[in-house]
PDB file of C-alpha atoms in Angstrom:
ATOM      1  CA  MET M   1     -10.525 -19.380  -7.183  1.00  0.00           C
ATOM      2  CA  GLY M   2     -10.042 -20.915 -10.598  1.00  0.00           C
ATOM      3  CA  ILE M   3     -12.122 -22.380 -13.418  1.00  0.00           C
ATOM      4  CA  LEU M   4     -15.129 -24.496 -12.489  1.00  0.00           C
ATOM      5  CA  ASP M   5     -15.716 -27.240 -15.068  1.00  0.00           C
ATOM      6  CA  ILE M   6     -19.322 -28.476 -15.340  1.00  0.00           C
ATOM      7  CA  GLU M   7     -20.594 -31.543 -17.181  1.00  0.00           C
ATOM      8  CA  VAL M   8     -24.229 -32.388 -17.887  1.00  0.00           C
ATOM      9  CA  TRP M   9     -25.049 -36.072 -18.194  1.00  0.00           C
ATOM     10  CA  GLY M  10     -28.143 -37.983 -19.233  1.00  0.00           C
ATOM     11  CA  LYS M  11     -29.176 -41.463 -18.206  1.00  0.00           C
ATOM     12  CA  ASP M  12     -31.748 -43.650 -19.967  1.00  0.00           C
ATOM     13  CA  SER M  13     -33.989 -46.339 -18.468  1.00  0.00           C
ATOM     14  CA  LYS M  14     -31.257 -48.959 -18.968  1.00  0.00           C
ATOM     15  CA  LYS M  15     -28.862 -46.886 -16.826  1.00  0.00           C
ATOM     16  CA  HIS M  16     -26.693 -46.023 -19.806  1.00  0.00           C
ATOM     17  CA  GLU M  17     -25.000 -42.661 -19.298  1.00  0.00           C
ATOM     18  CA  GLU M  18     -24.160 -40.115 -21.984  1.00  0.00           C
ATOM     19  CA  ARG M  19     -22.455 -36.769 -21.637  1.00  0.00           C
ATOM     20  CA  LEU M  20     -24.729 -34.116 -23.127  1.00  0.00           C
ATOM     21  CA  GLY M  21     -22.533 -31.042 -22.862  1.00  0.00           C
ATOM     22  CA  THR M  22     -20.021 -29.028 -20.852  1.00  0.00           C
ATOM     23  CA  CYS M  23     -19.505 -25.445 -19.725  1.00  0.00           C
ATOM     24  CA  LYS M  24     -17.034 -23.431 -17.631  1.00  0.00           C
ATOM     25  CA  VAL M  25     -17.329 -20.742 -14.962  1.00  0.00           C
ATOM     26  CA  ASP M  26     -14.492 -18.405 -14.031  1.00  0.00           C
ATOM     27  CA  ILE M  27     -14.850 -18.313 -10.247  1.00  0.00           C
ATOM     28  CA  SER M  28     -12.286 -15.539  -9.835  1.00  0.00           C
ATOM     29  CA  ALA M  29     -14.461 -13.156 -11.877  1.00  0.00           C
ATOM     30  CA  LEU M  30     -17.479 -13.503  -9.559  1.00  0.00           C
ATOM     31  CA  PRO M  31     -18.086 -11.113  -6.636  1.00  0.00           C
ATOM     32  CA  LEU M  32     -18.087 -12.533  -3.105  1.00  0.00           C
ATOM     33  CA  LYS M  33     -21.170 -12.833  -0.862  1.00  0.00           C
ATOM     34  CA  GLN M  34     -23.539 -12.143  -3.723  1.00  0.00           C
ATOM     35  CA  ALA M  35     -25.977 -14.403  -5.557  1.00  0.00           C
ATOM     36  CA  ASN M  36     -24.868 -14.599  -9.195  1.00  0.00           C
ATOM     37  CA  CYS M  37     -27.443 -15.875 -11.674  1.00  0.00           C
ATOM     38  CA  LEU M  38     -25.622 -17.371 -14.653  1.00  0.00           C
ATOM     39  CA  GLU M  39     -27.015 -18.776 -17.899  1.00  0.00           C
ATOM     40  CA  LEU M  40     -24.272 -20.914 -19.428  1.00  0.00           C
ATOM     41  CA  PRO M  41     -24.616 -22.300 -22.969  1.00  0.00           C
ATOM     42  CA  LEU M  42     -23.478 -25.913 -23.205  1.00  0.00           C
ATOM     43  CA  ASP M  43     -20.827 -26.993 -25.663  1.00  0.00           C
ATOM     44  CA  SER M  44     -21.753 -29.619 -28.254  1.00  0.00           C
ATOM     45  CA  CYS M  45     -25.505 -29.291 -27.620  1.00  0.00           C
ATOM     46  CA  LEU M  46     -28.289 -26.709 -27.921  1.00  0.00           C
ATOM     47  CA  GLY M  47     -29.145 -26.482 -24.235  1.00  0.00           C
ATOM     48  CA  ALA M  48     -28.079 -24.057 -21.539  1.00  0.00           C
ATOM     49  CA  LEU M  49     -27.532 -24.393 -17.805  1.00  0.00           C
ATOM     50  CA  LEU M  50     -29.102 -21.877 -15.426  1.00  0.00           C
ATOM     51  CA  MET M  51     -27.120 -21.614 -12.192  1.00  0.00           C
ATOM     52  CA  LEU M  52     -27.314 -19.604  -8.992  1.00  0.00           C
ATOM     53  CA  VAL M  53     -23.747 -19.264  -7.646  1.00  0.00           C
ATOM     54  CA  THR M  54     -22.787 -17.628  -4.357  1.00  0.00           C
ATOM     55  CA  LEU M  55     -19.180 -17.410  -3.157  1.00  0.00           C
ATOM     56  CA  THR M  56     -18.636 -17.136   0.601  1.00  0.00           C
ATOM     57  CA  PRO M  57     -15.284 -17.237   2.420  1.00  0.00           C
ATOM     58  CA  CYS M  58     -16.084 -20.219   4.612  1.00  0.00           C
ATOM     59  CA  ALA M  59     -15.844 -23.990   4.556  1.00  0.00           C
ATOM     60  CA  GLY M  60     -18.264 -24.787   1.745  1.00  0.00           C
ATOM     61  CA  VAL M  61     -20.037 -27.997   0.852  1.00  0.00           C
ATOM     62  CA  SER M  62     -17.811 -30.788  -0.397  1.00  0.00           C
ATOM     63  CA  ILE M  63     -17.690 -34.536  -1.030  1.00  0.00           C
ATOM     64  CA  SER M  64     -14.661 -36.728  -0.539  1.00  0.00           C
ATOM     65  CA  ASP M  65     -13.606 -40.278   0.254  1.00  0.00           C
ATOM     66  CA  LEU M  66     -12.736 -41.473   3.739  1.00  0.00           C
ATOM     67  CA  CYS M  67      -9.034 -41.453   2.904  1.00  0.00           C
ATOM     68  CA  VAL M  68      -9.089 -37.643   2.423  1.00  0.00           C
ATOM     69  CA  CYS M  69     -11.388 -36.727   5.311  1.00  0.00           C
ATOM     70  CA  PRO M  70     -10.818 -32.990   6.055  1.00  0.00           C
ATOM     71  CA  LEU M  71     -11.092 -33.128   9.856  1.00  0.00           C
ATOM     72  CA  ALA M  72      -8.941 -36.268  10.042  1.00  0.00           C
ATOM     73  CA  ASP M  73      -5.876 -34.160   9.227  1.00  0.00           C
ATOM     74  CA  PRO M  74      -4.681 -32.679  12.568  1.00  0.00           C
ATOM     75  CA  SER M  75      -3.281 -29.511  10.996  1.00  0.00           C
ATOM     76  CA  GLU M  76      -6.460 -28.821   9.020  1.00  0.00           C
ATOM     77  CA  ARG M  77      -8.634 -29.580  12.042  1.00  0.00           C
ATOM     78  CA  LYS M  78      -6.602 -27.144  14.143  1.00  0.00           C
ATOM     79  CA  GLN M  79      -6.952 -24.464  11.467  1.00  0.00           C
ATOM     80  CA  ILE M  80     -10.721 -24.908  11.306  1.00  0.00           C
ATOM     81  CA  THR M  81     -11.033 -24.918  15.089  1.00  0.00           C
ATOM     82  CA  GLN M  82      -9.128 -21.630  15.302  1.00  0.00           C
ATOM     83  CA  ARG M  83     -11.431 -20.114  12.672  1.00  0.00           C
ATOM     84  CA  TYR M  84     -14.402 -20.641  14.992  1.00  0.00           C
ATOM     85  CA  CYS M  85     -12.714 -19.842  18.314  1.00  0.00           C
ATOM     86  CA  LEU M  86     -14.125 -17.137  20.624  1.00  0.00           C
ATOM     87  CA  ARG M  87     -11.652 -14.427  19.590  1.00  0.00           C
ATOM     88  CA  ASN M  88     -13.041 -14.622  16.023  1.00  0.00           C
ATOM     89  CA  SER M  89     -16.652 -14.232  17.164  1.00  0.00           C
ATOM     90  CA  LEU M  90     -17.152 -10.908  15.391  1.00  0.00           C
ATOM     91  CA  LYS M  91     -15.722 -11.976  12.028  1.00  0.00           C
ATOM     92  CA  ASP M  92     -18.165 -12.951   9.270  1.00  0.00           C
ATOM     93  CA  MET M  93     -21.256 -13.441  11.413  1.00  0.00           C
ATOM     94  CA  LYS M  94     -22.929 -15.719   8.837  1.00  0.00           C
ATOM     95  CA  ASP M  95     -20.125 -18.264   9.018  1.00  0.00           C
ATOM     96  CA  VAL M  96     -21.282 -20.034  12.185  1.00  0.00           C
ATOM     97  CA  GLY M  97     -19.477 -23.350  11.873  1.00  0.00           C
ATOM     98  CA  ILE M  98     -18.836 -26.518   9.901  1.00  0.00           C
ATOM     99  CA  LEU M  99     -20.443 -29.953   9.902  1.00  0.00           C
ATOM    100  CA  GLN M 100     -18.687 -33.066   8.633  1.00  0.00           C
ATOM    101  CA  VAL M 101     -20.776 -36.182   7.974  1.00  0.00           C
ATOM    102  CA  LYS M 102     -19.340 -39.599   7.188  1.00  0.00           C
ATOM    103  CA  VAL M 103     -21.936 -41.724   5.415  1.00  0.00           C
ATOM    104  CA  LEU M 104     -20.559 -45.189   6.022  1.00  0.00           C
ATOM    105  CA  LYS M 105     -23.168 -47.774   5.087  1.00  0.00           C
ATOM    106  CA  ALA M 106     -26.746 -49.009   5.414  1.00  0.00           C
ATOM    107  CA  ALA M 107     -28.073 -52.456   6.243  1.00  0.00           C
ATOM    108  CA  ASP M 108     -31.223 -54.509   5.735  1.00  0.00           C
ATOM    109  CA  LEU M 109     -32.886 -52.021   3.361  1.00  0.00           C
ATOM    110  CA  LEU M 110     -36.289 -52.543   1.784  1.00  0.00           C
ATOM    111  CA  ALA M 111     -36.249 -54.447  -1.526  1.00  0.00           C
ATOM    112  CA  ALA M 112     -37.738 -52.029  -4.076  1.00  0.00           C
ATOM    113  CA  ASP M 113     -37.149 -54.038  -7.267  1.00  0.00           C
ATOM    114  CA  PHE M 114     -38.899 -57.208  -8.451  1.00  0.00           C
ATOM    115  CA  SER M 115     -35.544 -58.987  -8.244  1.00  0.00           C
ATOM    116  CA  GLY M 116     -35.582 -58.607  -4.459  1.00  0.00           C
ATOM    117  CA  LYS M 117     -32.813 -55.981  -4.542  1.00  0.00           C
ATOM    118  CA  SER M 118     -32.530 -52.185  -4.534  1.00  0.00           C
ATOM    119  CA  ASP M 119     -30.273 -49.566  -6.122  1.00  0.00           C
ATOM    120  CA  PRO M 120     -29.788 -47.309  -3.072  1.00  0.00           C
ATOM    121  CA  PHE M 121     -28.241 -43.877  -2.837  1.00  0.00           C
ATOM    122  CA  CYS M 122     -28.257 -41.413   0.036  1.00  0.00           C
ATOM    123  CA  LEU M 123     -29.367 -37.746  -0.054  1.00  0.00           C
ATOM    124  CA  LEU M 124     -28.212 -35.302   2.646  1.00  0.00           C
ATOM    125  CA  GLU M 125     -29.999 -31.973   3.165  1.00  0.00           C
ATOM    126  CA  LEU M 126     -29.084 -29.126   5.473  1.00  0.00           C
ATOM    127  CA  GLY M 127     -30.921 -25.891   4.774  1.00  0.00           C
ATOM    128  CA  ASN M 128     -30.453 -25.134   1.088  1.00  0.00           C
ATOM    129  CA  ASP M 129     -27.468 -27.454   0.717  1.00  0.00           C
ATOM    130  CA  ARG M 130     -28.151 -30.858  -0.829  1.00  0.00           C
ATOM    131  CA  LEU M 131     -25.540 -33.513  -1.532  1.00  0.00           C
ATOM    132  CA  GLN M 132     -25.867 -37.171  -2.422  1.00  0.00           C
ATOM    133  CA  THR M 133     -23.792 -40.300  -2.612  1.00  0.00           C
ATOM    134  CA  HIS M 134     -23.244 -42.508  -5.624  1.00  0.00           C
ATOM    135  CA  THR M 135     -25.652 -45.392  -6.302  1.00  0.00           C
ATOM    136  CA  VAL M 136     -24.782 -48.919  -5.229  1.00  0.00           C
ATOM    137  CA  TYR M 137     -26.638 -51.212  -7.609  1.00  0.00           C
ATOM    138  CA  LYS M 138     -28.382 -54.471  -6.670  1.00  0.00           C
ATOM    139  CA  ASN M 139     -27.603 -54.297  -2.972  1.00  0.00           C
ATOM    140  CA  LEU M 140     -29.605 -54.184   0.265  1.00  0.00           C
ATOM    141  CA  ASN M 141     -26.496 -53.521   2.393  1.00  0.00           C
ATOM    142  CA  PRO M 142     -24.677 -50.724   0.513  1.00  0.00           C
ATOM    143  CA  GLU M 143     -21.373 -49.182   1.608  1.00  0.00           C
ATOM    144  CA  TRP M 144     -20.816 -45.611   0.463  1.00  0.00           C
ATOM    145  CA  ASN M 145     -17.885 -44.507   2.672  1.00  0.00           C
ATOM    146  CA  LYS M 146     -18.171 -40.854   1.695  1.00  0.00           C
ATOM    147  CA  VAL M 147     -17.448 -37.681   3.637  1.00  0.00           C
ATOM    148  CA  PHE M 148     -19.721 -34.639   3.275  1.00  0.00           C
ATOM    149  CA  THR M 149     -18.891 -31.157   4.552  1.00  0.00           C
ATOM    150  CA  PHE M 150     -21.563 -28.490   5.163  1.00  0.00           C
ATOM    151  CA  PRO M 151     -21.244 -24.879   6.326  1.00  0.00           C
ATOM    152  CA  ILE M 152     -23.405 -24.157   9.370  1.00  0.00           C
ATOM    153  CA  LYS M 153     -25.621 -21.078   9.080  1.00  0.00           C
ATOM    154  CA  ASP M 154     -28.064 -21.861  11.883  1.00  0.00           C
ATOM    155  CA  ILE M 155     -27.161 -24.125  14.801  1.00  0.00           C
ATOM    156  CA  HIS M 156     -30.853 -25.017  15.160  1.00  0.00           C
ATOM    157  CA  ASP M 157     -30.984 -26.589  11.703  1.00  0.00           C
ATOM    158  CA  VAL M 158     -31.757 -30.276  11.254  1.00  0.00           C
ATOM    159  CA  LEU M 159     -29.719 -32.596   9.049  1.00  0.00           C
ATOM    160  CA  GLU M 160     -32.009 -34.819   6.972  1.00  0.00           C
ATOM    161  CA  VAL M 161     -30.581 -38.042   5.534  1.00  0.00           C
ATOM    162  CA  THR M 162     -32.845 -39.920   3.111  1.00  0.00           C
ATOM    163  CA  VAL M 163     -32.184 -43.220   1.362  1.00  0.00           C
ATOM    164  CA  PHE M 164     -33.721 -43.677  -2.088  1.00  0.00           C
ATOM    165  CA  ASP M 165     -33.848 -46.445  -4.666  1.00  0.00           C
ATOM    166  CA  GLU M 166     -32.717 -45.260  -8.092  1.00  0.00           C
ATOM    167  CA  ASP M 167     -35.369 -46.107 -10.674  1.00  0.00           C
ATOM    168  CA  GLY M 168     -33.925 -45.019 -14.024  1.00  0.00           C
ATOM    169  CA  ASP M 169     -35.746 -42.039 -15.490  1.00  0.00           C
ATOM    170  CA  LYS M 170     -38.613 -42.406 -12.991  1.00  0.00           C
ATOM    171  CA  PRO M 171     -38.767 -40.679  -9.596  1.00  0.00           C
ATOM    172  CA  PRO M 172     -36.722 -42.606  -7.023  1.00  0.00           C
ATOM    173  CA  ASP M 173     -38.497 -44.834  -4.503  1.00  0.00           C
ATOM    174  CA  PHE M 174     -38.330 -43.915  -0.833  1.00  0.00           C
ATOM    175  CA  LEU M 175     -36.376 -46.363   1.362  1.00  0.00           C
ATOM    176  CA  GLY M 176     -36.200 -44.507   4.675  1.00  0.00           C
ATOM    177  CA  LYS M 177     -35.207 -41.269   6.381  1.00  0.00           C
ATOM    178  CA  VAL M 178     -33.618 -39.876   9.538  1.00  0.00           C
ATOM    179  CA  ALA M 179     -33.587 -36.315  10.900  1.00  0.00           C
ATOM    180  CA  ILE M 180     -30.748 -35.270  13.238  1.00  0.00           C
ATOM    181  CA  PRO M 181     -30.784 -31.872  15.033  1.00  0.00           C
ATOM    182  CA  LEU M 182     -27.332 -30.325  14.950  1.00  0.00           C
ATOM    183  CA  LEU M 183     -27.354 -29.705  18.700  1.00  0.00           C
ATOM    184  CA  SER M 184     -27.780 -33.444  19.341  1.00  0.00           C
ATOM    185  CA  ILE M 185     -24.584 -34.427  17.498  1.00  0.00           C
ATOM    186  CA  ARG M 186     -21.821 -36.062  19.512  1.00  0.00           C
ATOM    187  CA  ASP M 187     -18.492 -35.449  17.781  1.00  0.00           C
ATOM    188  CA  GLY M 188     -16.636 -38.328  16.212  1.00  0.00           C
ATOM    189  CA  GLN M 189     -18.894 -41.115  17.442  1.00  0.00           C
ATOM    190  CA  PRO M 190     -20.217 -43.635  14.885  1.00  0.00           C
ATOM    191  CA  ASN M 191     -23.966 -44.023  15.290  1.00  0.00           C
ATOM    192  CA  CYS M 192     -26.513 -46.460  13.936  1.00  0.00           C
ATOM    193  CA  TYR M 193     -29.836 -44.811  13.095  1.00  0.00           C
ATOM    194  CA  VAL M 194     -33.080 -46.686  12.455  1.00  0.00           C
ATOM    195  CA  LEU M 195     -34.670 -45.477   9.219  1.00  0.00           C
ATOM    196  CA  LYS M 196     -38.158 -44.011   9.572  1.00  0.00           C
ATOM    197  CA  ASN M 197     -41.065 -43.226   7.255  1.00  0.00           C
ATOM    198  CA  LYS M 198     -41.490 -39.901   5.451  1.00  0.00           C
ATOM    199  CA  ASP M 199     -43.307 -38.323   8.401  1.00  0.00           C
ATOM    200  CA  LEU M 200     -40.621 -39.573  10.827  1.00  0.00           C
ATOM    201  CA  GLU M 201     -43.372 -41.054  12.980  1.00  0.00           C
ATOM    202  CA  GLN M 202     -42.784 -44.797  12.573  1.00  0.00           C
ATOM    203  CA  ALA M 203     -39.801 -47.056  12.070  1.00  0.00           C
ATOM    204  CA  PHE M 204     -39.156 -48.143   8.494  1.00  0.00           C
ATOM    205  CA  LYS M 205     -37.042 -51.076   7.327  1.00  0.00           C
ATOM    206  CA  GLY M 206     -33.267 -50.884   7.688  1.00  0.00           C
ATOM    207  CA  VAL M 207     -30.597 -48.837   9.471  1.00  0.00           C
ATOM    208  CA  ILE M 208     -27.898 -46.383   8.398  1.00  0.00           C
ATOM    209  CA  TYR M 209     -24.456 -45.781   9.924  1.00  0.00           C
ATOM    210  CA  LEU M 210     -23.211 -42.188  10.232  1.00  0.00           C
ATOM    211  CA  GLU M 211     -20.311 -40.452  11.942  1.00  0.00           C
ATOM    212  CA  MET M 212     -20.493 -36.685  12.459  1.00  0.00           C
ATOM    213  CA  ASP M 213     -18.274 -33.842  13.647  1.00  0.00           C
ATOM    214  CA  LEU M 214     -19.586 -30.378  14.453  1.00  0.00           C
ATOM    215  CA  ILE M 215     -17.378 -27.314  15.041  1.00  0.00           C
ATOM    216  CA  TYR M 216     -19.039 -23.940  15.584  1.00  0.00           C
ATOM    217  CA  ASN M 217     -18.691 -20.592  17.307  1.00  0.00           C
ATOM    218  CA  PRO M 218     -21.184 -20.336  20.213  1.00  0.00           C
ATOM    219  CA  VAL M 219     -21.355 -16.525  20.068  1.00  0.00           C
ATOM    220  CA  LYS M 220     -22.213 -16.449  16.376  1.00  0.00           C
ATOM    221  CA  ALA M 221     -24.676 -19.311  16.877  1.00  0.00           C
ATOM    222  CA  SER M 222     -26.447 -17.406  19.670  1.00  0.00           C
ATOM    223  CA  ILE M 223     -26.712 -14.208  17.621  1.00  0.00           C
ATOM    224  CA  ARG M 224     -28.039 -16.117  14.596  1.00  0.00           C
ATOM    225  CA  THR M 225     -30.802 -17.513  16.798  1.00  0.00           C
ATOM    226  CA  PHE M 226     -32.478 -14.102  16.806  1.00  0.00           C
ATOM    227  CA  THR M 227     -32.363 -13.630  13.022  1.00  0.00           C
ATOM    228  CA  PRO M 228     -34.938 -15.047  10.574  1.00  0.00           C
ATOM    229  CA  ARG M 229     -34.272 -18.525   9.258  1.00  0.00           C
ATOM    230  CA  GLU M 230     -32.901 -18.815   5.732  1.00  0.00           C
ATOM    231  CA  LYS M 231     -35.624 -19.249   3.121  1.00  0.00           C
ATOM    232  CA  ARG M 232     -35.722 -22.651   1.480  1.00  0.00           C
ATOM    233  CA  PHE M 233     -35.020 -22.259  -2.232  1.00  0.00           C
ATOM    234  CA  VAL M 234     -35.500 -25.916  -3.070  1.00  0.00           C
ATOM    235  CA  GLU M 235     -38.938 -27.364  -2.443  1.00  0.00           C
ATOM    236  CA  ASP M 236     -39.706 -31.048  -2.770  1.00  0.00           C
ATOM    237  CA  SER M 237     -42.139 -31.605  -5.624  1.00  0.00           C
ATOM    238  CA  ARG M 238     -45.055 -33.912  -4.949  1.00  0.00           C
ATOM    239  CA  LYS M 239     -44.261 -37.244  -6.489  1.00  0.00           C
ATOM    240  CA  LEU M 240     -46.627 -39.921  -7.688  1.00  0.00           C
ATOM    241  CA  SER M 241     -47.512 -42.269  -4.839  1.00  0.00           C
ATOM    242  CA  LYS M 242     -47.887 -45.897  -5.871  1.00  0.00           C
ATOM    243  CA  LYS M 243     -50.161 -46.587  -2.895  1.00  0.00           C
ATOM    244  CA  ILE M 244     -52.511 -43.710  -3.713  1.00  0.00           C
ATOM    245  CA  LEU M 245     -52.532 -44.671  -7.413  1.00  0.00           C
ATOM    246  CA  SER M 246     -53.365 -48.293  -6.558  1.00  0.00           C
ATOM    247  CA  ARG M 247     -56.138 -47.194  -4.202  1.00  0.00           C
ATOM    248  CA  ASP M 248     -57.689 -44.859  -6.801  1.00  0.00           C
ATOM    249  CA  VAL M 249     -57.534 -47.540  -9.520  1.00  0.00           C
ATOM    250  CA  ASP M 250     -59.293 -49.961  -7.160  1.00  0.00           C
ATOM    251  CA  ARG M 251     -62.029 -47.396  -6.468  1.00  0.00           C
ATOM    252  CA  VAL M 252     -62.596 -46.779 -10.180  1.00  0.00           C
ATOM    253  CA  LYS M 253     -62.842 -50.532 -10.770  1.00  0.00           C
ATOM    254  CA  ARG M 254     -65.456 -50.946  -8.028  1.00  0.00           C
ATOM    255  CA  ILE M 255     -67.553 -48.015  -9.279  1.00  0.00           C
ATOM    256  CA  THR M 256     -67.335 -49.247 -12.884  1.00  0.00           C
ATOM    257  CA  MET M 257     -68.415 -52.761 -11.883  1.00  0.00           C
ATOM    258  CA  ALA M 258     -71.336 -51.381  -9.854  1.00  0.00           C
ATOM    259  CA  ILE M 259     -72.562 -49.319 -12.821  1.00  0.00           C
ATOM    260  CA  TRP M 260     -72.096 -52.264 -15.188  1.00  0.00           C
ATOM    261  CA  ASN M 261     -74.034 -54.638 -12.920  1.00  0.00           C
ATOM    262  CA  THR M 262     -76.866 -52.117 -12.541  1.00  0.00           C
ATOM    263  CA  MET M 263     -77.125 -51.686 -16.315  1.00  0.00           C
ATOM    264  CA  GLN M 264     -77.136 -55.448 -16.829  1.00  0.00           C
ATOM    265  CA  PHE M 265     -79.886 -55.856 -14.231  1.00  0.00           C
ATOM    266  CA  LEU M 266     -82.076 -53.180 -15.861  1.00  0.00           C
ATOM    267  CA  LYS M 267     -81.447 -54.712 -19.271  1.00  0.00           C
ATOM    268  CA  SER M 268     -82.491 -58.168 -18.037  1.00  0.00           C
ATOM    269  CA  CYS M 269     -85.754 -56.767 -16.641  1.00  0.00           C
ATOM    270  CA  PHE M 270     -86.903 -55.675 -20.113  1.00  0.00           C
ATOM    271  CA  GLN M 271     -85.641 -58.734 -21.950  1.00  0.00           C
ATOM    272  CA  TRP M 272     -87.712 -61.182 -19.823  1.00  0.00           C
ATOM    273  CA  GLU M 273     -84.670 -63.215 -18.839  1.00  0.00           C
ATOM    274  CA  SER M 274     -86.490 -63.779 -15.530  1.00  0.00           C
ATOM    275  CA  THR M 275     -90.285 -63.838 -15.685  1.00  0.00           C
ATOM    276  CA  LEU M 276     -90.754 -63.048 -12.007  1.00  0.00           C
ATOM    277  CA  ARG M 277     -88.264 -60.179 -12.066  1.00  0.00           C
ATOM    278  CA  SER M 278     -89.732 -58.586 -15.192  1.00  0.00           C
ATOM    279  CA  THR M 279     -93.319 -58.949 -13.882  1.00  0.00           C
ATOM    280  CA  ILE M 280     -92.439 -57.208 -10.623  1.00  0.00           C
ATOM    281  CA  ALA M 281     -90.562 -54.458 -12.500  1.00  0.00           C
ATOM    282  CA  PHE M 282     -93.517 -53.750 -14.850  1.00  0.00           C
ATOM    283  CA  ALA M 283     -96.007 -53.890 -11.957  1.00  0.00           C
ATOM    284  CA  TYR M 284     -93.980 -51.377  -9.989  1.00  0.00           C
ATOM    285  CA  HIS M 285     -93.734 -49.191 -13.084  1.00  0.00           C
ATOM    286  CA  GLU M 286     -97.532 -49.208 -13.514  1.00  0.00           C
ATOM    287  CA  GLU M 287     -98.146 -48.265  -9.862  1.00  0.00           C
ATOM    288  CA  GLU M 288     -95.902 -45.216 -10.049  1.00  0.00           C
ATOM    289  CA  PRO M 289     -97.863 -42.022 -10.730  1.00  0.00           C
ATOM    290  CA  PRO M 290     -97.035 -40.311 -14.017  1.00  0.00           C
ATOM    291  CA  LEU M 291     -94.389 -37.668 -13.832  1.00  0.00           C
ATOM    292  CA  TYR M 292     -96.726 -34.978 -15.224  1.00  0.00           C
ATOM    293  CA  MET M 293     -99.041 -35.311 -12.209  1.00  0.00           C
ATOM    294  CA  LYS M 294     -96.240 -34.046  -9.928  1.00  0.00           C
ATOM    295  CA  CYS M 295     -95.222 -30.968 -11.901  1.00  0.00           C
ATOM    296  CA  THR M 296     -96.443 -27.474 -11.015  1.00  0.00           C
ATOM    297  CA  LEU M 297     -96.067 -24.345 -13.139  1.00  0.00           C
ATOM    298  CA  PHE M 298     -95.790 -21.057 -11.341  1.00  0.00           C
ATOM    299  CA  SER M 299     -96.528 -17.785 -13.067  1.00  0.00           C
ATOM    300  CA  GLY M 300     -96.291 -14.692 -10.918  1.00  0.00           C
ATOM    301  CA  ASP M 301     -98.223 -15.228  -7.706  1.00  0.00           C
ATOM    302  CA  ILE M 302    -100.609 -17.791  -9.213  1.00  0.00           C
ATOM    303  CA  GLY M 303     -99.686 -21.468  -9.246  1.00  0.00           C
ATOM    304  CA  SER M 304    -101.476 -23.715 -11.758  1.00  0.00           C
ATOM    305  CA  SER M 305    -101.039 -27.473 -11.723  1.00  0.00           C
ATOM    306  CA  LEU M 306    -100.424 -29.386 -14.916  1.00  0.00           C
TER     307      LEU M 306
END
């Protein structure tokens, strides 16, 4: 409950970073359990930052290194476990539990750059909460070693972990994805997950290593099952697909070549480049009945041929 410092950064195509502006939010002045829409003017630039801030008294989203893992501290783990014990089942019904995810590393990723390397980072999504790791440049076997903490609002949610290749100011390239239902998590066990395609139907290239801990109140989780799911505020925008673009360009090329060849053929018929071809074309043209013999003019109920 203090001052939240915010920095806005820009990055050009050469991966050079520049701080564009800063702003501050007094957290203590905001009401709890209420969506606060804030428009914050940035210092040292003309822009403004539009934010939707909601304060809830629960374990919120956070990012930390492995050395400061929240649930690794026995006293903090005990405190969190007591918060979600059965005797607290009727306190703050929306605070169902907490999920801790250790994103350790990935291996044998797809090479997205012409140099045979990738610049991978990892995006984690649970409901409306989205967090991501830093980017490891020029590496197909990145190690992130980060700890992510998410509040659980619905025990039937699915954690989505997607690996992307950073591509400067262009949309990132997809490198693989896994989807993990919360109810399938086994606490504290490192797992190796095979990356899949965007539809999660086929195996993609590479694997990712995760370790997860889930603590929740079963009574709250059961009650939340009968309430509507939280609306997704962040929708994935449709990005340009290189495969679809390449396919469409190929189609346009084929159609253009077909039209060009047809025009060249018709042109050659009238320029007598081939005597036989031009003779057949003119003979066929002479045998065709004139267009005016096929037209009929109708006036009222009487049809008269032209």
